XYZ file of N, CA and C in Angstrom:
456
model
N 0.841 -1.190 0.000
C 0.000 0.000 0.000
C 0.878 1.243 0.000
N 0.644 2.126 -0.930
C 1.436 3.352 -1.063
C 0.829 4.450 -0.182
N 1.670 5.072 0.654
C 1.174 6.161 1.502
C 1.468 7.495 0.837
N 0.533 8.405 0.958
C 0.697 9.735 0.360
C 1.687 10.556 1.176
N 2.543 11.278 0.478
C 3.484 12.178 1.142
C 2.853 13.552 1.223
N 3.226 14.286 2.243
C 2.755 15.653 2.363
C 3.545 16.562 1.436
N 2.846 17.456 0.768
C 3.486 18.467 -0.071
C 4.314 19.348 0.851
N 5.592 19.498 0.547
C 6.473 20.202 1.480
C 7.491 21.073 0.758
N 7.954 22.084 1.491
C 8.983 23.009 1.035
C 9.931 23.220 2.199
N 11.230 23.055 1.957
C 12.228 23.231 3.011
C 13.509 23.785 2.407
N 14.446 24.124 3.286
C 15.744 24.627 2.847
C 16.815 24.124 3.803
N 17.971 23.708 3.269
C 19.076 23.347 4.156
C 19.713 24.576 4.810
N 19.368 25.774 4.342
C 19.961 27.013 4.860
C 19.331 27.465 6.179
N 18.054 27.126 6.390
C 17.368 27.514 7.627
C 16.123 26.656 7.804
N 15.717 26.492 9.045
C 14.513 25.735 9.372
C 13.297 26.658 9.362
N 12.134 26.085 9.174
C 10.898 26.855 9.215
C 10.797 27.600 10.552
N 10.596 28.912 10.480
C 10.470 29.731 11.678
C 11.776 30.282 12.214
N 12.906 29.898 11.611
C 14.219 30.380 12.050
C 14.669 31.577 11.210
N 15.801 32.146 11.612
C 16.360 33.285 10.883
C 17.020 32.840 9.579
N 16.816 33.621 8.543
C 17.452 33.410 7.244
C 18.879 33.936 7.345
N 19.882 33.160 6.933
C 21.266 33.643 6.985
C 21.472 34.900 6.130
N 22.368 35.755 6.571
C 22.642 37.042 5.917
C 23.045 36.878 4.453
N 23.660 35.761 4.114
C 24.067 35.488 2.729
C 22.938 35.750 1.734
N 21.709 35.460 2.140
C 20.567 35.512 1.228
C 19.834 36.851 1.258
N 20.370 37.815 1.995
C 19.716 39.112 2.176
C 20.452 40.215 1.426
N 19.851 41.410 1.429
C 20.420 42.554 0.708
C 21.770 42.987 1.275
N 21.994 42.729 2.546
C 23.279 43.100 3.145
C 24.251 41.924 3.169
N 23.943 40.902 2.375
C 24.829 39.760 2.168
C 25.094 39.615 0.677
N 25.027 38.387 0.173
C 25.245 38.150 -1.260
C 23.973 38.351 -2.088
N 22.833 38.454 -1.414
C 21.546 38.685 -2.081
C 21.243 37.612 -3.130
N 21.458 36.356 -2.745
C 21.148 35.217 -3.609
C 20.068 34.384 -2.928
N 19.335 33.636 -3.714
C 18.279 32.820 -3.119
C 18.881 31.596 -2.442
N 18.236 31.140 -1.366
C 18.691 29.915 -0.715
C 18.249 28.695 -1.518
N 18.923 27.587 -1.300
C 18.454 26.338 -1.890
C 17.084 26.024 -1.303
N 16.188 25.584 -2.160
C 14.856 25.168 -1.727
C 14.623 23.741 -2.194
N 14.156 22.903 -1.287
C 13.856 21.508 -1.593
C 12.354 21.300 -1.476
N 11.804 20.530 -2.394
C 10.365 20.296 -2.388
C 10.067 18.835 -2.658
N 8.931 18.385 -2.209
C 8.545 17.004 -2.439
C 7.092 16.778 -2.077
N 6.640 15.545 -2.334
C 5.270 15.182 -2.019
C 4.238 15.889 -2.874
N 4.589 16.161 -4.132
C 3.647 16.864 -5.007
C 2.351 16.071 -5.140
N 1.222 16.765 -5.088
C -0.050 16.060 -5.225
C -0.239 15.511 -6.638
N -1.024 14.464 -6.728
C -1.333 13.875 -8.027
C -2.018 14.915 -8.902
N -1.632 14.960 -10.164
C -2.224 15.915 -11.101
C -1.438 17.204 -11.237
N -0.314 17.319 -10.521
C 0.501 18.535 -10.618
C 1.111 18.632 -12.011
N 0.882 19.757 -12.684
C 1.432 20.000 -14.025
C 2.534 21.052 -13.993
N 2.501 21.921 -12.993
C 3.545 22.939 -12.848
C 3.525 23.449 -11.414
N 4.554 24.232 -11.085
C 4.673 24.838 -9.758
C 4.798 26.346 -9.908
N 4.394 27.055 -8.888
C 4.598 28.507 -8.819
C 5.182 28.810 -7.448
N 6.028 29.833 -7.391
C 6.708 30.191 -6.149
C 6.626 31.697 -5.946
N 6.281 32.082 -4.733
C 6.229 33.494 -4.362
C 6.963 33.643 -3.039
N 7.810 34.658 -2.937
C 8.432 35.024 -1.661
C 7.879 36.386 -1.293
N 7.218 36.455 -0.140
C 6.578 37.707 0.248
C 6.943 38.110 1.671
N 6.940 39.408 1.889
C 7.157 39.995 3.211
C 5.859 40.690 3.617
N 5.027 40.031 4.439
C 3.766 40.644 4.839
C 3.940 41.771 5.859
N 5.148 41.922 6.401
C 5.420 42.948 7.414
C 5.929 44.258 6.817
N 6.032 44.339 5.505
C 6.547 45.554 4.860
C 5.658 46.749 5.216
N 6.263 47.929 5.397
C 5.510 49.107 5.847
C 4.348 49.520 4.946
N 4.457 49.294 3.643
C 3.408 49.731 2.711
C 2.572 48.564 2.189
N 2.503 47.494 2.952
C 1.766 46.310 2.520
C 2.719 45.250 2.005
N 2.184 44.103 1.654
C 3.009 42.966 1.242
C 3.988 43.349 0.137
N 5.258 42.984 0.353
C 6.325 43.217 -0.618
C 6.683 41.855 -1.198
N 6.623 41.744 -2.520
C 6.955 40.489 -3.203
C 8.425 40.514 -3.611
N 9.195 39.597 -3.051
C 10.630 39.518 -3.303
C 10.972 38.606 -4.482
N 10.044 37.743 -4.839
C 10.341 36.746 -5.870
C 9.023 36.189 -6.376
N 8.865 36.123 -7.686
C 7.631 35.650 -8.307
C 8.024 34.771 -9.497
N 7.693 33.482 -9.427
C 8.070 32.544 -10.495
C 6.902 31.589 -10.755
N 6.641 31.296 -12.031
C 5.609 30.324 -12.369
C 6.085 29.466 -13.526
N 5.281 28.444 -13.845
C 5.609 27.440 -14.872
C 6.925 26.730 -14.567
N 7.157 26.496 -13.290
C 8.287 25.666 -12.867
C 7.889 24.228 -13.199
N 8.749 23.470 -13.891
C 8.392 22.095 -14.248
C 8.004 21.267 -13.016
N 6.966 20.460 -13.157
C 6.455 19.663 -12.044
C 7.478 18.662 -11.517
N 8.435 18.281 -12.345
C 9.439 17.308 -11.895
C 10.558 17.950 -11.064
N 10.508 19.251 -10.865
C 11.528 19.956 -10.084
C 11.476 19.502 -8.630
N 12.612 19.089 -8.107
C 12.709 18.652 -6.709
C 13.517 19.627 -5.866
N 14.294 20.498 -6.550
C 15.177 21.402 -5.829
C 15.475 22.623 -6.684
N 15.503 23.773 -6.029
C 15.965 25.004 -6.665
C 17.311 25.295 -6.025
N 18.389 25.311 -6.796
C 19.714 25.473 -6.203
C 19.965 26.880 -5.672
N 20.877 26.954 -4.727
C 21.303 28.252 -4.214
C 21.746 29.118 -5.389
N 21.463 30.385 -5.324
C 21.786 31.384 -6.352
C 20.836 31.313 -7.545
N 19.827 30.474 -7.481
C 18.696 30.491 -8.419
C 19.060 30.419 -9.887
N 19.615 29.316 -10.325
C 19.820 29.187 -11.765
C 18.449 29.265 -12.439
N 18.401 29.723 -13.687
C 17.117 29.978 -14.343
C 16.202 28.752 -14.389
N 14.942 28.971 -14.099
C 13.912 27.942 -14.156
C 12.572 28.660 -14.221
N 11.611 28.064 -14.869
C 10.291 28.681 -14.937
C 10.322 30.066 -15.567
N 9.277 30.830 -15.309
C 9.175 32.213 -15.791
C 9.183 33.128 -14.582
N 10.116 34.062 -14.555
C 10.215 35.012 -13.442
C 9.468 36.287 -13.783
N 8.570 36.671 -12.896
C 7.831 37.914 -13.053
C 8.519 39.047 -12.315
N 7.811 40.154 -12.183
C 8.368 41.333 -11.514
C 8.161 41.251 -10.008
N 9.235 41.532 -9.271
C 9.101 41.646 -7.824
C 8.666 43.077 -7.492
N 8.479 43.368 -6.237
C 8.000 44.704 -5.842
C 9.053 45.790 -5.983
N 10.291 45.400 -6.292
C 11.355 46.370 -6.574
C 11.400 46.694 -8.068
N 10.382 46.238 -8.811
C 10.294 46.434 -10.266
C 11.454 45.799 -11.014
N 11.903 44.666 -10.523
C 12.992 43.933 -11.145
C 12.521 42.499 -11.364
N 13.207 41.788 -12.246
C 12.900 40.385 -12.497
C 13.839 39.535 -11.654
N 13.293 38.515 -11.013
C 14.112 37.599 -10.238
C 14.035 37.851 -8.743
N 14.995 37.268 -8.054
C 15.034 37.282 -6.590
C 15.657 38.562 -6.067
N 15.039 39.131 -5.045
C 15.639 40.218 -4.276
C 15.483 39.796 -2.816
N 16.598 39.738 -2.114
C 16.611 39.188 -0.765
C 15.964 40.062 0.286
N 15.772 39.486 1.466
C 15.222 40.234 2.593
C 16.020 41.508 2.850
N 15.293 42.585 3.149
C 15.944 43.881 3.360
C 15.022 44.787 4.185
N 14.618 44.322 5.375
C 13.656 45.109 6.145
C 14.245 46.429 6.626
N 13.455 47.504 6.602
C 13.969 48.801 7.056
C 14.303 48.796 8.548
N 13.424 48.216 9.359
C 13.666 48.114 10.803
C 12.968 46.880 11.346
N 13.526 46.332 12.397
C 12.885 45.220 13.094
C 12.924 43.905 12.351
N 12.318 42.918 12.975
C 12.252 41.568 12.421
C 11.055 41.474 11.479
N 11.291 40.932 10.292
C 10.214 40.695 9.330
C 10.114 39.197 9.060
N 8.914 38.763 8.703
C 8.663 37.383 8.299
C 8.742 37.318 6.774
N 9.430 36.318 6.274
C 9.543 36.102 4.826
C 8.925 34.744 4.524
N 7.868 34.768 3.718
C 7.090 33.566 3.471
C 7.336 33.080 2.045
N 7.979 31.913 1.939
C 8.156 31.233 0.661
C 6.889 30.396 0.471
N 6.135 30.681 -0.579
C 4.889 29.965 -0.859
C 5.046 29.195 -2.167
N 4.936 27.876 -2.083
C 5.053 27.014 -3.257
C 3.676 26.436 -3.563
N 3.238 26.604 -4.793
C 1.921 26.144 -5.215
C 2.063 25.012 -6.222
N 1.351 23.915 -5.996
C 1.232 22.841 -6.978
C 0.000 23.170 -7.816
N 0.206 23.295 -9.124
C -0.874 23.721 -10.020
C -1.275 22.603 -10.974
N -2.533 22.623 -11.389
C -3.034 21.588 -12.294
C -2.823 21.922 -13.769
N -2.103 23.016 -14.052
C -1.837 23.402 -15.442
C -0.625 24.326 -15.503
N -0.149 24.549 -16.710
C 0.821 25.607 -16.947
C 0.013 26.898 -17.029
N 0.658 28.031 -16.778
C -0.046 29.310 -16.805
C 0.336 30.111 -18.041
N -0.636 30.776 -18.606
C -0.411 31.647 -19.757
C -0.734 33.072 -19.312
N 0.250 33.698 -18.664
C 0.078 35.072 -18.184
C 1.273 35.900 -18.655
N 1.134 37.212 -18.729
C 2.235 38.056 -19.206
C 3.488 37.910 -18.341
N 4.648 37.987 -18.975
C 5.914 37.814 -18.252
C 6.211 38.953 -17.289
N 5.493 40.067 -17.417
C 5.705 41.168 -16.473
C 4.674 41.143 -15.333
N 4.068 39.980 -15.125
C 3.109 39.842 -14.029
C 3.825 39.978 -12.694
N 3.107 40.483 -11.720
C 3.627 40.697 -10.366
C 3.016 39.658 -9.420
N 3.470 39.684 -8.188
C 2.963 38.745 -7.197
C 1.453 38.771 -7.070
N 0.884 39.975 -7.005
C -0.567 40.112 -6.875
C -1.279 39.490 -8.070
N -0.730 39.705 -9.264
C -1.323 39.166 -10.491
C -1.313 37.639 -10.464
N -0.173 37.078 -10.103
C -0.038 35.624 -10.068
C -1.018 35.023 -9.067
N -1.090 35.598 -7.882
C -1.970 35.043 -6.854
C -3.443 35.099 -7.262
N -3.832 36.097 -8.037
C -5.220 36.179 -8.523
C -5.526 35.050 -9.506
N -4.557 34.726 -10.343
C -4.762 33.739 -11.408
C -4.695 32.304 -10.895
N -3.815 32.021 -9.951
C -3.583 30.619 -9.584
C -4.651 30.015 -8.685
N -5.507 30.827 -8.115
C -6.520 30.302 -7.198
C -7.272 29.103 -7.740
N -7.749 29.203 -8.947
C -8.545 28.115 -9.521
C -7.685 26.954 -10.030
N -6.370 27.120 -10.041
C -5.470 26.062 -10.520
C -4.694 25.383 -9.392
N -4.813 25.880 -8.172
C -4.005 25.376 -7.060
C -4.557 24.067 -6.508
N -3.683 23.051 -6.495
C -4.022 21.766 -5.888
C -3.660 21.780 -4.403
N -2.459 22.292 -4.105
C -1.993 22.410 -2.722
C -0.960 23.519 -2.640
N -0.741 23.989 -1.416
C 0.279 25.007 -1.152
C 1.154 24.542 0.002
N 2.458 24.752 -0.135
C 3.412 24.485 0.949
C 4.104 25.802 1.283
N 4.420 25.991 2.561
C 5.047 27.245 2.990
C 6.301 26.983 3.803
N 7.228 27.921 3.679
C 8.441 27.953 4.488
C 8.599 29.395 4.941
N 8.661 29.611 6.249
C 8.752 30.965 6.790
C 10.121 31.170 7.421
N 10.774 32.253 7.024
C 12.046 32.644 7.621
C 11.934 34.044 8.190
N 12.774 34.347 9.137
C 12.812 35.673 9.756
C 14.093 36.373 9.347
N 14.045 37.693 9.311
C 15.273 38.445 9.048
C 15.181 39.820 9.683
N 16.322 40.255 10.238
C 16.479 41.596 10.783
C 17.864 42.066 10.395
N 17.939 43.247 9.823
C 19.241 43.784 9.410
C 20.033 44.234 10.620
N 21.338 43.993 10.558
C 22.216 44.477 11.629
C 22.613 45.911 11.310
N 22.758 46.716 12.321
C 23.096 48.140 12.111
C 24.573 48.393 12.220
């Protein structure tokens, strides 16, 4: 009898709820951490990934927006070699921009979505745009939360 695995997202760089190492932030190398995923639900055709800071002073700040990640992807390597389609982050740039809170501790939420299809949306889509579209295509969501506070 085959047991179902839970859809999961993790990183060898930090545990869920722990601090994100400075390497991955604006005051470090500003590269993405390795992300490991597994337990994709049956029917997954693609993945989407969003990194958001809900503690940003002017509302949620999207640090990373990617969709049409191949369903067979098990790992995103450190420094984010190209995969999927990268949309615009809240800094009006394409790709990853690391944690960079102005003051205090912020929560950074990596959200991985298992989708039942590939997405046909403009390449300049933002986090808000992606989240509006994927609702009806989402099979499951996995989250990884990291904390970050800049040193002065």
